[in-house]
Coordinates of N, CA and C and ligand atoms in Angstrom, one line a residue:
M1 N -9.9 -49.6 16.4 CA -10.9 -49.0 15.6 C -10.7 -49.5 14.1
E2 N -11.8 -49.8 13.5 CA -11.6 -50.3 12.1 C -12.6 -49.5 11.2
V3 N -12.1 -49.1 10.0 CA -13.0 -48.4 9.1 C -13.1 -49.2 7.8
T4 N -14.3 -49.4 7.3 CA -14.5 -50.1 6.1 C -15.1 -49.1 5.1
V5 N -14.5 -49.0 3.9 CA -15.0 -48.1 2.9 C -16.2 -48.8 2.2
I6 N -17.4 -48.2 2.4 CA -18.6 -48.7 1.7 C -18.8 -48.1 0.3
G7 N -18.5 -46.9 0.2 CA -18.5 -46.2 -1.1 C -17.6 -45.0 -1.1
C8 N -17.0 -44.7 -2.2 CA -15.9 -43.7 -2.3 C -16.0 -42.7 -3.5
W9 N -17.2 -42.8 -4.2 CA -17.3 -41.9 -5.4 C -18.1 -40.6 -5.1
G10 N -17.6 -39.6 -5.7 CA -18.3 -38.3 -5.6 C -19.5 -38.3 -6.6
A11 N -20.5 -37.6 -6.3 CA -21.7 -37.3 -7.2 C -22.6 -38.4 -7.5
Y12 N -22.1 -39.5 -8.1 CA -22.9 -40.7 -8.4 C -22.1 -41.9 -8.3
P13 N -22.7 -43.1 -8.0 CA -21.9 -44.3 -7.8 C -21.4 -44.9 -9.1
K14 N -20.2 -45.4 -9.1 CA -19.7 -46.2 -10.2 C -20.6 -47.5 -10.2
Q15 N -20.6 -48.2 -11.4 CA -21.5 -49.4 -11.5 C -21.2 -50.4 -10.3
N16 N -22.2 -50.8 -9.7 CA -22.2 -51.8 -8.5 C -21.4 -51.2 -7.3
E17 N -21.2 -49.9 -7.3 CA -20.5 -49.3 -6.1 C -21.4 -48.3 -5.5
A18 N -20.8 -47.4 -4.7 CA -21.6 -46.4 -3.9 C -20.9 -45.1 -3.8
T19 N -21.6 -44.0 -3.5 CA -21.0 -42.8 -3.2 C -20.7 -42.8 -1.7
S20 N -20.5 -41.7 -1.0 CA -19.9 -41.6 0.3 C -20.6 -42.5 1.3
G21 N -19.8 -43.4 2.0 CA -20.3 -44.2 3.1 C -19.1 -44.9 3.7
Y22 N -18.9 -44.8 5.0 CA -17.8 -45.4 5.7 C -18.3 -46.0 7.0
L23 N -18.0 -47.3 7.2 CA -18.5 -47.9 8.5 C -17.3 -47.9 9.5
V24 N -17.5 -47.4 10.6 CA -16.5 -47.3 11.7 C -16.9 -48.3 12.8
E25 N -16.0 -49.2 13.2 CA -16.4 -50.2 14.2 C -15.3 -50.1 15.3
H26 N -15.8 -50.2 16.5 CA -14.9 -50.2 17.7 C -15.6 -51.0 18.8
G27 N -15.0 -52.1 19.3 CA -15.7 -52.9 20.2 C -17.0 -53.4 19.5
G28 N -18.1 -53.2 20.2 CA -19.4 -53.5 19.6 C -20.0 -52.4 18.9
T29 N -19.4 -51.2 18.9 CA -20.0 -50.0 18.3 C -19.9 -49.9 16.8
K30 N -21.0 -49.6 16.2 CA -21.0 -49.6 14.7 C -21.6 -48.3 14.2
I31 N -20.8 -47.4 13.6 CA -21.2 -46.1 13.2 C -21.0 -46.0 11.7
L32 N -22.1 -45.5 11.0 CA -21.9 -45.2 9.5 C -21.7 -43.7 9.3
L33 N -20.6 -43.4 8.6 CA -20.4 -42.0 8.3 C -20.9 -41.8 6.9
D34 N -21.9 -40.9 6.7 CA -22.6 -40.6 5.5 C -23.3 -41.9 4.9
C35 N -24.3 -41.6 4.1 CA -25.2 -42.7 3.6 C -25.7 -42.3 2.2
G36 N -24.7 -42.3 1.3 CA -25.0 -41.9 -0.1 C -25.6 -43.0 -0.9
S37 N -25.7 -42.7 -2.2 CA -26.4 -43.6 -3.2 C -25.6 -45.0 -3.3
G38 N -26.3 -46.1 -3.0 CA -25.7 -47.4 -3.1 C -25.2 -47.9 -1.8
V39 N -25.1 -47.0 -0.8 CA -24.5 -47.4 0.5 C -25.3 -48.4 1.3
L40 N -26.7 -48.3 1.2 CA -27.5 -49.2 2.1 C -27.3 -50.6 1.6
S41 N -27.2 -50.9 0.4 CA -27.0 -52.2 -0.1 C -25.6 -52.8 0.2
H42 N -24.6 -52.0 -0.1 CA -23.2 -52.4 0.2 C -22.9 -52.6 1.7
L43 N -23.6 -51.7 2.5 CA -23.3 -51.8 3.9 C -23.6 -53.1 4.5
Q44 N -24.6 -53.8 3.9 CA -25.1 -55.1 4.5 C -24.1 -56.2 4.2
N45 N -23.0 -56.0 3.3 CA -21.9 -56.9 3.2 C -21.0 -56.9 4.4
H46 N -21.2 -55.9 5.2 CA -20.2 -55.7 6.4 C -20.9 -55.6 7.7
C47 N -22.2 -55.2 7.7 CA -22.9 -55.0 9.0 C -24.4 -55.2 8.8
S48 N -25.0 -56.0 9.7 CA -26.4 -56.1 9.5 C -27.1 -54.8 10.0
L49 N -28.2 -54.5 9.5 CA -28.9 -53.3 9.8 C -29.5 -53.4 11.2
E50 N -29.6 -54.6 11.8 CA -30.0 -54.7 13.1 C -29.0 -54.2 14.1
E51 N -27.7 -54.3 13.7 CA -26.6 -53.9 14.6 C -26.1 -52.5 14.5
L52 N -26.5 -51.8 13.5 CA -26.0 -50.4 13.3 C -26.5 -49.5 14.4
D53 N -25.6 -48.8 15.1 CA -25.9 -48.0 16.2 C -26.3 -46.6 15.8
A54 N -25.6 -46.0 14.9 CA -25.8 -44.6 14.5 C -25.3 -44.3 13.1
V55 N -25.8 -43.2 12.6 CA -25.4 -42.7 11.3 C -25.0 -41.2 11.6
V56 N -23.9 -40.8 11.0 CA -23.4 -39.4 11.0 C -23.5 -38.8 9.6
I57 N -24.2 -37.8 9.4 CA -24.3 -37.2 8.1 C -23.6 -35.8 8.1
T58 N -22.6 -35.7 7.2 CA -21.8 -34.5 7.3 C -22.6 -33.3 6.6
H59 N -23.4 -33.6 5.6 CA -24.2 -32.5 5.0 C -25.2 -33.2 4.1
I60 N -26.2 -32.4 3.6 CA -27.3 -33.0 2.9 C -27.3 -33.1 1.4
H61 N -26.1 -33.0 0.8 CA -26.0 -33.3 -0.6 C -26.4 -34.7 -0.9
A62 N -27.0 -35.0 -2.0 CA -27.5 -36.3 -2.3 C -26.5 -37.4 -2.3
D63 N -25.2 -37.1 -2.7 CA -24.2 -38.2 -2.7 C -23.8 -38.5 -1.2
H64 N -24.3 -37.9 -0.2 CA -24.0 -38.2 1.2 C -25.2 -38.6 2.0
I65 N -26.4 -38.5 1.4 CA -27.6 -38.7 2.1 C -28.7 -39.6 1.4
A66 N -28.5 -39.9 0.1 CA -29.5 -40.4 -0.7 C -30.2 -41.7 -0.2
D67 N -29.4 -42.6 0.5 CA -30.0 -43.8 1.0 C -30.5 -43.7 2.4
L68 N -30.4 -42.6 3.0 CA -30.8 -42.4 4.4 C -32.3 -42.7 4.6
Y69 N -33.1 -42.3 3.7 CA -34.6 -42.5 3.8 C -35.0 -43.9 3.6
S70 N -34.2 -44.6 2.8 CA -34.5 -46.1 2.7 C -34.0 -46.8 3.9
L71 N -32.9 -46.3 4.5 CA -32.5 -46.9 5.8 C -33.5 -46.7 6.9
E72 N -34.2 -45.5 6.9 CA -35.3 -45.3 7.8 C -36.4 -46.4 7.7
F73 N -36.8 -46.7 6.4 CA -37.8 -47.7 6.2 C -37.3 -49.1 6.7
A74 N -36.0 -49.3 6.5 CA -35.4 -50.6 6.9 C -35.5 -50.7 8.5
I75 N -35.2 -49.7 9.2 CA -35.3 -49.7 10.6 C -36.7 -49.9 11.1
L76 N -37.7 -49.2 10.4 CA -39.1 -49.4 10.7 C -39.5 -50.9 10.6
I77 N -39.2 -51.5 9.5 CA -39.6 -52.8 9.2 C -38.9 -53.8 10.1
L78 N -37.6 -53.7 10.3 CA -36.9 -54.6 11.1 C -37.4 -54.5 12.6
T79 N -37.8 -53.4 13.0 CA -38.4 -53.2 14.3 C -39.8 -53.9 14.4
Q80 N -40.6 -53.7 13.4 CA -41.9 -54.3 13.4 C -41.9 -55.8 13.3
I81 N -40.9 -56.4 12.7 CA -40.9 -57.8 12.6 C -40.0 -58.4 13.8
G82 N -39.6 -57.6 14.7 CA -38.9 -58.0 15.9 C -37.5 -58.3 15.8
K83 N -36.8 -57.9 14.7 CA -35.4 -58.1 14.5 C -34.5 -57.0 15.1
R84 N -35.1 -55.9 15.2 CA -34.3 -54.7 15.8 C -35.1 -54.2 17.0
T85 N -34.3 -53.9 18.1 CA -34.9 -53.6 19.3 C -34.8 -52.1 19.7
S86 N -33.9 -51.4 19.0 CA -33.7 -50.0 19.4 C -33.8 -49.1 18.2
P87 N -34.1 -47.8 18.4 CA -34.2 -46.9 17.3 C -32.8 -46.6 16.8
L88 N -32.7 -46.0 15.6 CA -31.4 -45.6 15.0 C -31.1 -44.1 15.3
D89 N -30.0 -43.8 15.9 CA -29.6 -42.4 16.1 C -29.0 -41.9 14.8
V90 N -29.5 -40.7 14.3 CA -28.9 -40.1 13.2 C -28.4 -38.7 13.6
Y91 N -27.1 -38.5 13.5 CA -26.5 -37.2 13.8 C -26.3 -36.4 12.5
L92 N -26.8 -35.2 12.5 CA -26.9 -34.6 11.1 C -26.5 -33.1 11.2
Y93 N -25.8 -32.7 10.2 CA -25.3 -31.3 10.2 C -26.0 -30.6 9.0
C94 N -27.0 -29.8 9.3 CA -27.7 -29.0 8.3 C -28.4 -27.8 8.9
E95 N -28.9 -26.9 8.1 CA -29.5 -25.7 8.6 C -30.8 -26.0 9.4
N96 N -31.6 -26.9 8.8 CA -32.9 -27.1 9.5 C -33.3 -28.6 9.4
P97 N -32.9 -29.4 10.3 CA -33.2 -30.9 10.3 C -34.7 -31.1 10.3
D98 N -35.6 -30.2 10.8 CA -37.0 -30.4 10.8 C -37.6 -30.5 9.4
K99 N -36.9 -29.9 8.4 CA -37.5 -29.9 7.1 C -37.1 -31.2 6.3
L100 N -36.3 -32.0 6.9 CA -35.9 -33.2 6.1 C -37.1 -34.2 6.1
A101 N -37.1 -35.2 5.2 CA -38.2 -36.0 4.9 C -38.3 -37.3 5.7
F102 N -37.9 -37.2 7.0 CA -38.1 -38.4 7.9 C -39.6 -38.5 8.2
C103 N -40.0 -39.8 8.3 CA -41.4 -40.1 8.5 C -41.7 -40.8 9.8
F104 N -40.7 -41.4 10.4 CA -41.0 -42.3 11.5 C -40.1 -41.9 12.7
P105 N -40.5 -40.8 13.4 CA -39.6 -40.3 14.5 C -39.5 -41.3 15.7
D106 N -40.3 -42.3 15.8 CA -40.1 -43.3 16.9 C -39.0 -44.3 16.5
Y107 N -38.6 -44.3 15.3 CA -37.7 -45.3 14.9 C -36.3 -44.7 14.5
V108 N -36.3 -43.5 14.1 CA -35.1 -42.8 13.8 C -35.0 -41.5 14.6
Y109 N -34.1 -41.4 15.5 CA -33.9 -40.2 16.3 C -32.9 -39.3 15.7
V110 N -33.3 -38.1 15.3 CA -32.4 -37.1 14.6 C -31.9 -36.2 15.7
H111 N -30.5 -36.1 15.7 CA -29.8 -35.2 16.6 C -29.0 -34.2 15.8
P112 N -29.4 -32.9 15.9 CA -28.5 -31.9 15.2 C -27.1 -31.9 15.7
I113 N -26.1 -31.9 14.8 CA -24.7 -31.8 15.2 C -24.5 -30.3 15.5
V114 N -23.8 -30.0 16.6 CA -23.4 -28.7 17.0 C -21.9 -28.6 17.1
I115 N -21.3 -27.8 16.3 CA -19.9 -27.6 16.3 C -19.4 -27.2 17.7
G116 N -18.5 -27.9 18.3 CA -18.0 -27.6 19.6 C -18.6 -28.5 20.7
E117 N -19.6 -29.3 20.3 CA -20.2 -30.2 21.3 C -19.7 -31.6 20.9
T118 N -19.1 -32.3 21.9 CA -18.7 -33.7 21.7 C -19.9 -34.7 21.8
V119 N -19.9 -35.6 20.9 CA -20.9 -36.7 21.0 C -20.3 -38.0 21.3
S120 N -20.9 -38.8 22.2 CA -20.4 -40.1 22.5 C -21.4 -41.1 21.8
I121 N -20.8 -42.1 21.1 CA -21.6 -43.2 20.5 C -20.9 -44.4 20.9
G122 N -21.5 -45.2 21.8 CA -20.8 -46.4 22.4 C -19.5 -46.0 22.9
T123 N -18.4 -46.7 22.4 CA -17.1 -46.4 22.9 C -16.3 -45.4 22.1
V124 N -17.0 -44.7 21.2 CA -16.3 -43.7 20.4 C -16.8 -42.3 20.7
K125 N -15.8 -41.3 20.8 CA -16.2 -39.9 20.9 C -16.0 -39.2 19.6
L126 N -17.0 -38.3 19.3 CA -16.9 -37.6 18.0 C -16.9 -36.1 18.2
D127 N -16.0 -35.4 17.5 CA -16.0 -33.9 17.5 C -16.1 -33.5 16.1
F128 N -16.5 -32.2 15.9 CA -16.9 -31.7 14.6 C -16.3 -30.3 14.4
S129 N -16.0 -30.0 13.1 CA -15.6 -28.7 12.7 C -16.3 -28.3 11.4
E130 N -16.4 -27.0 11.2 CA -17.1 -26.4 10.1 C -16.2 -26.4 8.8
N131 N -16.8 -26.9 7.7 CA -16.0 -26.9 6.5 C -16.4 -25.7 5.6
V132 N -15.7 -25.6 4.5 CA -16.1 -24.7 3.4 C -16.8 -25.5 2.3
H133 N -18.1 -25.3 2.2 CA -18.8 -26.0 1.2 C -20.0 -25.2 0.8
D134 N -20.8 -25.5 -0.2 CA -21.9 -24.6 -0.6 C -23.2 -24.9 0.2
V135 N -23.2 -25.9 1.0 CA -24.2 -26.0 2.1 C -23.5 -26.3 3.4
P136 N -24.1 -26.1 4.5 CA -23.4 -26.4 5.8 C -22.9 -27.8 5.8
C137 N -21.6 -28.0 6.1 CA -21.0 -29.3 6.1 C -19.9 -29.3 7.2
C138 N -19.8 -30.5 7.8 CA -18.8 -30.6 8.9 C -17.8 -31.7 8.6
A139 N -16.7 -31.6 9.2 CA -15.7 -32.7 9.3 C -15.9 -33.4 10.7
V140 N -15.5 -34.6 10.8 CA -15.7 -35.4 12.0 C -14.4 -36.0 12.5
R141 N -14.1 -35.9 13.7 CA -13.0 -36.5 14.4 C -13.5 -37.6 15.3
L142 N -13.1 -38.8 15.1 CA -13.5 -40.0 15.9 C -12.4 -40.4 16.8
T143 N -12.6 -40.5 18.1 CA -11.5 -41.0 19.0 C -12.0 -42.2 19.7
S144 N -11.2 -43.2 19.7 CA -11.5 -44.5 20.4 C -11.1 -44.4 21.9
E145 N -11.6 -45.3 22.6 CA -11.2 -45.3 24.1 C -9.7 -45.4 24.3
E146 N -9.0 -46.0 23.3 CA -7.5 -46.1 23.4 C -6.8 -44.8 22.9
G147 N -7.6 -43.8 22.5 CA -7.0 -42.6 22.0 C -6.6 -42.6 20.5
R148 N -7.0 -43.6 19.8 CA -6.7 -43.7 18.3 C -7.7 -42.8 17.6
T149 N -7.3 -42.1 16.5 CA -8.1 -41.1 15.9 C -8.3 -41.3 14.4
L150 N -9.5 -41.1 13.9 CA -9.8 -41.0 12.5 C -10.5 -39.7 12.3
V151 N -10.0 -39.0 11.3 CA -10.7 -37.7 10.8 C -11.2 -38.0 9.4
Y152 N -12.5 -37.7 9.3 CA -13.2 -37.8 8.0 C -13.6 -36.4 7.6
S153 N -13.2 -36.0 6.4 CA -13.4 -34.6 6.0 C -14.8 -34.2 5.6
G154 N -15.7 -35.2 5.2 CA -16.9 -34.8 4.5 C -16.4 -34.0 3.2
D155 N -17.2 -33.1 2.7 CA -16.8 -32.3 1.6 C -16.3 -30.9 2.1
T156 N -15.2 -30.5 1.5 CA -14.7 -29.2 2.0 C -13.7 -28.6 0.9
G157 N -13.7 -27.3 0.9 CA -12.6 -26.6 0.3 C -11.4 -26.5 1.3
Y158 N -10.3 -25.9 0.8 CA -9.1 -25.8 1.6 C -9.5 -24.7 2.7
C159 N -9.2 -25.1 4.0 CA -9.5 -24.2 5.1 C -8.7 -24.6 6.3
Q160 N -8.5 -23.6 7.2 CA -7.7 -23.9 8.4 C -8.4 -24.9 9.3
S161 N -9.7 -24.9 9.3 CA -10.5 -25.7 10.3 C -10.3 -27.2 10.0
I162 N -10.1 -27.6 8.7 CA -9.9 -29.0 8.5 C -8.4 -29.4 8.9
I163 N -7.5 -28.5 8.8 CA -6.1 -28.7 9.3 C -6.2 -28.9 10.8
D164 N -6.9 -28.0 11.4 CA -7.0 -28.1 12.9 C -7.6 -29.4 13.4
I165 N -8.7 -29.8 12.8 CA -9.4 -31.0 13.4 C -8.6 -32.2 13.0
A166 N -7.8 -32.1 12.0 CA -7.0 -33.3 11.6 C -5.7 -33.4 12.3
N167 N -5.4 -32.5 13.3 CA -4.1 -32.4 13.9 C -3.7 -33.7 14.5
S168 N -2.6 -34.2 14.1 CA -2.0 -35.5 14.6 C -2.9 -36.7 14.5
A169 N -3.9 -36.7 13.6 CA -4.8 -37.8 13.4 C -4.0 -39.0 13.0
D170 N -4.4 -40.2 13.5 CA -3.8 -41.4 13.0 C -4.1 -41.7 11.5
V171 N -5.3 -41.5 11.2 CA -5.7 -41.6 9.8 C -6.6 -40.4 9.4
L172 N -6.2 -39.8 8.2 CA -7.0 -38.7 7.7 C -7.7 -39.2 6.4
L173 N -9.0 -39.4 6.4 CA -9.8 -39.8 5.3 C -10.4 -38.6 4.7
I174 N -9.9 -38.2 3.5 CA -10.2 -36.8 3.1 C -10.6 -36.8 1.6
E175 N -11.6 -35.9 1.3 CA -12.1 -35.9 0.0 C -11.0 -35.4 -1.0
S176 N -11.0 -35.9 -2.2 CA -10.1 -35.5 -3.3 C -10.9 -35.5 -4.6
S177 N -11.7 -34.4 -4.7 CA -12.7 -34.4 -5.8 C -12.0 -34.0 -7.1
F178 N -10.9 -33.4 -7.1 CA -10.3 -32.8 -8.3 C -8.8 -33.1 -8.4
Y179 N -8.3 -33.1 -9.6 CA -6.9 -33.2 -9.9 C -6.3 -31.7 -9.8
N180 N -5.0 -31.7 -9.7 CA -4.3 -30.4 -9.5 C -4.6 -29.4 -10.7
W181 N -4.8 -29.9 -11.9 CA -5.0 -29.0 -13.0 C -6.4 -28.3 -12.9
Q182 N -7.2 -28.8 -12.0 CA -8.5 -28.2 -11.8 C -8.6 -27.2 -10.7
K183 N -7.4 -27.0 -10.1 CA -7.4 -26.1 -8.9 C -8.0 -24.7 -9.2
G184 N -8.9 -24.3 -8.3 CA -9.5 -23.0 -8.5 C -10.7 -23.0 -9.4
K185 N -11.0 -24.1 -10.1 CA -12.2 -24.1 -11.0 C -13.5 -24.3 -10.3
M186 N -13.5 -24.9 -9.1 CA -14.7 -25.1 -8.4 C -14.5 -25.0 -6.9
E187 N -15.2 -24.2 -6.2 CA -15.0 -24.0 -4.8 C -15.7 -25.1 -4.0
G188 N -15.3 -25.3 -2.8 CA -16.0 -26.2 -1.9 C -15.5 -27.6 -2.0
H189 N -14.4 -27.9 -2.7 CA -13.8 -29.2 -2.8 C -12.3 -29.1 -2.8
L190 N -11.7 -30.2 -2.7 CA -10.2 -30.2 -2.7 C -9.6 -30.9 -3.9
T191 N -8.4 -30.4 -4.3 CA -7.6 -31.2 -5.2 C -6.8 -32.2 -4.4
S192 N -6.2 -33.1 -5.1 CA -5.4 -34.1 -4.4 C -4.2 -33.5 -3.8
G193 N -3.6 -32.4 -4.5 CA -2.5 -31.7 -4.0 C -2.9 -31.0 -2.7
E194 N -4.0 -30.4 -2.6 CA -4.5 -29.7 -1.4 C -4.7 -30.7 -0.3
A195 N -5.2 -31.9 -0.6 CA -5.4 -32.9 0.4 C -4.0 -33.3 1.0
G196 N -3.0 -33.4 0.2 CA -1.6 -33.7 0.7 C -1.1 -32.5 1.5
E197 N -1.4 -31.3 1.1 CA -0.9 -30.2 2.0 C -1.6 -30.2 3.3
I198 N -2.9 -30.5 3.4 CA -3.6 -30.6 4.7 C -3.0 -31.7 5.5
A199 N -2.8 -32.8 5.0 CA -2.2 -33.9 5.7 C -0.9 -33.6 6.3
A200 N -0.1 -32.9 5.5 CA 1.3 -32.5 6.0 C 1.2 -31.4 7.1
S201 N 0.3 -30.4 6.9 CA 0.2 -29.4 7.9 C -0.4 -29.9 9.2
A202 N -1.3 -30.9 9.1 CA -1.9 -31.5 10.3 C -1.0 -32.5 11.0
G203 N 0.0 -33.0 10.3 CA 0.9 -34.0 10.9 C 0.1 -35.3 11.0
A204 N -0.7 -35.6 10.0 CA -1.5 -36.9 10.0 C -0.6 -38.1 9.8
G205 N -0.9 -39.2 10.4 CA -0.1 -40.4 10.4 C -0.2 -41.1 9.1
Q206 N -1.4 -41.0 8.4 CA -1.7 -41.8 7.2 C -2.8 -41.0 6.5
L207 N -2.7 -41.0 5.1 CA -3.6 -40.2 4.3 C -4.4 -41.2 3.4
V208 N -5.7 -41.1 3.5 CA -6.5 -41.9 2.6 C -7.4 -41.0 1.8
L209 N -7.2 -41.0 0.4 CA -8.0 -40.1 -0.4 C -9.3 -40.8 -0.8
T210 N -10.4 -40.0 -1.0 CA -11.7 -40.5 -1.3 C -12.5 -39.5 -2.0
H211 N -13.8 -39.8 -2.3 CA -14.8 -38.9 -3.0 C -14.2 -38.5 -4.4
F212 N -14.1 -39.6 -5.2 CA -13.3 -39.4 -6.4 C -14.2 -38.9 -7.6
P213 N -13.5 -38.3 -8.6 CA -14.1 -38.0 -9.8 C -14.2 -39.2 -10.7
H214 N -15.1 -39.1 -11.7 CA -15.3 -40.3 -12.6 C -14.5 -40.2 -13.9
Y215 N -13.3 -39.5 -13.8 CA -12.5 -39.4 -15.0 C -11.0 -39.3 -14.6
G216 N -10.2 -39.4 -15.5 CA -8.7 -39.3 -15.2 C -8.2 -40.6 -14.6
E217 N -6.9 -40.6 -14.3 CA -6.3 -41.7 -13.6 C -6.1 -41.4 -12.2
L218 N -6.9 -42.2 -11.3 CA -6.9 -41.9 -9.9 C -5.5 -42.0 -9.3
E219 N -4.6 -42.9 -9.8 CA -3.3 -43.0 -9.3 C -2.5 -41.7 -9.3
E220 N -2.9 -40.9 -10.3 CA -2.2 -39.5 -10.4 C -2.4 -38.8 -9.1
M221 N -3.6 -39.0 -8.4 CA -3.9 -38.3 -7.2 C -2.9 -38.6 -6.1
I222 N -2.4 -39.8 -6.1 CA -1.4 -40.2 -5.1 C -0.1 -39.4 -5.3
K223 N 0.3 -39.3 -6.6 CA 1.5 -38.6 -7.0 C 1.3 -37.1 -6.6
E224 N 0.2 -36.5 -6.9 CA 0.0 -35.1 -6.6 C 0.0 -34.8 -5.1
A225 N -0.6 -35.7 -4.3 CA -0.6 -35.5 -2.8 C 0.8 -35.7 -2.3
S226 N 1.5 -36.6 -2.9 CA 2.8 -37.0 -2.3 C 3.9 -35.9 -2.5
R227 N 3.6 -34.9 -3.3 CA 4.5 -33.8 -3.5 C 4.5 -32.9 -2.2
H228 N 3.5 -33.1 -1.4 CA 3.3 -32.2 -0.2 C 3.5 -33.1 1.1
Y229 N 3.1 -34.3 1.0 CA 3.0 -35.2 2.2 C 3.8 -36.4 2.0
D230 N 4.7 -36.7 3.0 CA 5.6 -37.8 2.8 C 5.3 -39.1 3.6
G231 N 4.1 -39.1 4.2 CA 3.6 -40.3 4.9 C 2.9 -41.2 3.9
P232 N 2.4 -42.3 4.4 CA 1.7 -43.3 3.5 C 0.4 -42.7 3.0
I233 N 0.2 -42.9 1.6 CA -1.0 -42.4 1.0 C -1.7 -43.6 0.2
T234 N -3.0 -43.8 0.4 CA -3.7 -44.8 -0.3 C -5.0 -44.2 -0.9
L235 N -5.5 -44.8 -2.0 CA -6.8 -44.4 -2.5 C -7.8 -45.3 -1.9
A236 N -8.9 -44.7 -1.4 CA -10.0 -45.5 -0.8 C -10.6 -46.4 -2.0
S237 N -11.1 -47.6 -1.6 CA -11.7 -48.4 -2.6 C -12.8 -49.2 -1.9
C238 N -13.8 -49.6 -2.7 CA -15.0 -50.4 -2.1 C -14.5 -51.6 -1.3
D239 N -15.0 -51.7 -0.1 CA -14.7 -52.9 0.8 C -13.3 -52.8 1.4
M240 N -12.5 -51.8 1.2 CA -11.2 -51.6 1.8 C -11.4 -51.4 3.3
K241 N -10.5 -52.1 4.1 CA -10.6 -51.9 5.5 C -9.3 -51.3 6.0
I242 N -9.4 -50.4 7.0 CA -8.3 -49.7 7.6 C -8.3 -49.9 9.1
T243 N -7.3 -50.5 9.6 CA -7.3 -50.6 11.1 C -6.5 -49.5 11.7
I244 N -7.1 -48.9 12.7 CA -6.5 -47.7 13.3 C -6.1 -48.0 14.7
Ligands
LIG1 ZN1 -21.2 -32.0 -1.0

C-alpha cells in the first residue's frame, strides 16, 4: 500500500499547495482521503481523475471538503466525453449527507459512513471510529489484503477511540494542529505532543504528522512528539510518498 500526501495544511493551503488530501493506492485501487482546498489540482500530478475509485471524507469542514464539488463536475464531464466509465463513490461522515450540495447523483454515489461497519473499496478494507471534533468526524483505518495498515486521524482532540483504532498500525498519519504551548487553548485538535502520546499508546510502527498550522517551526513538532514516542517520526509534505 502506498500513500501520497496531496495536501497537509490546516485551515487554508500554503501557496501552490493544498489542505487535507491523501491518495492511497494498493494494486489498482485508488482512494482519496479528504478533498480540501487545492487537492483536486495537485491530485492530478499523481492520479488521473478517470482512475480514481473512491473518496473518503472524514468530516465536512471546508479544509477537508472544499474541492469535492469541483471533483463532482470533473466526474460528470469526464463521463460525458467518454473518458470515465464508472461513477465515483464518495464515503462521507456527517449528520445529514442529503443536505450537501451534490448535483449529479448518477455520477457521484454518496455512501454515509457508519461507525462499526467495514467498507471494502477494491483490495482495501476500511474501518472507522468517532473522533472528538466540533462537527461529526471520523478516523479511518485502511487494511490491505496483505494485512498492512494505515490509520488516518482526520481532525480530532485527544480521545481513547483514536488510540484504539490506531492500535499496532504500521503507519499513523495524524493531525498536529498545534504546538505544545497551545495545549488546552482549542478543543477538537491535537498538539504534536498529544500526537506522540497517541502513537506510543497505540504502539504504531511509524508516526507521520500533518494538518499543520501556518506559523512556528514545524520541526519543533517532531521534537515535541518524540518526547512521548520513540519510533520514526516525519512531517507530511506535499508529494511525499509513504510505502506501507
Ligand atoms: Zn475540522
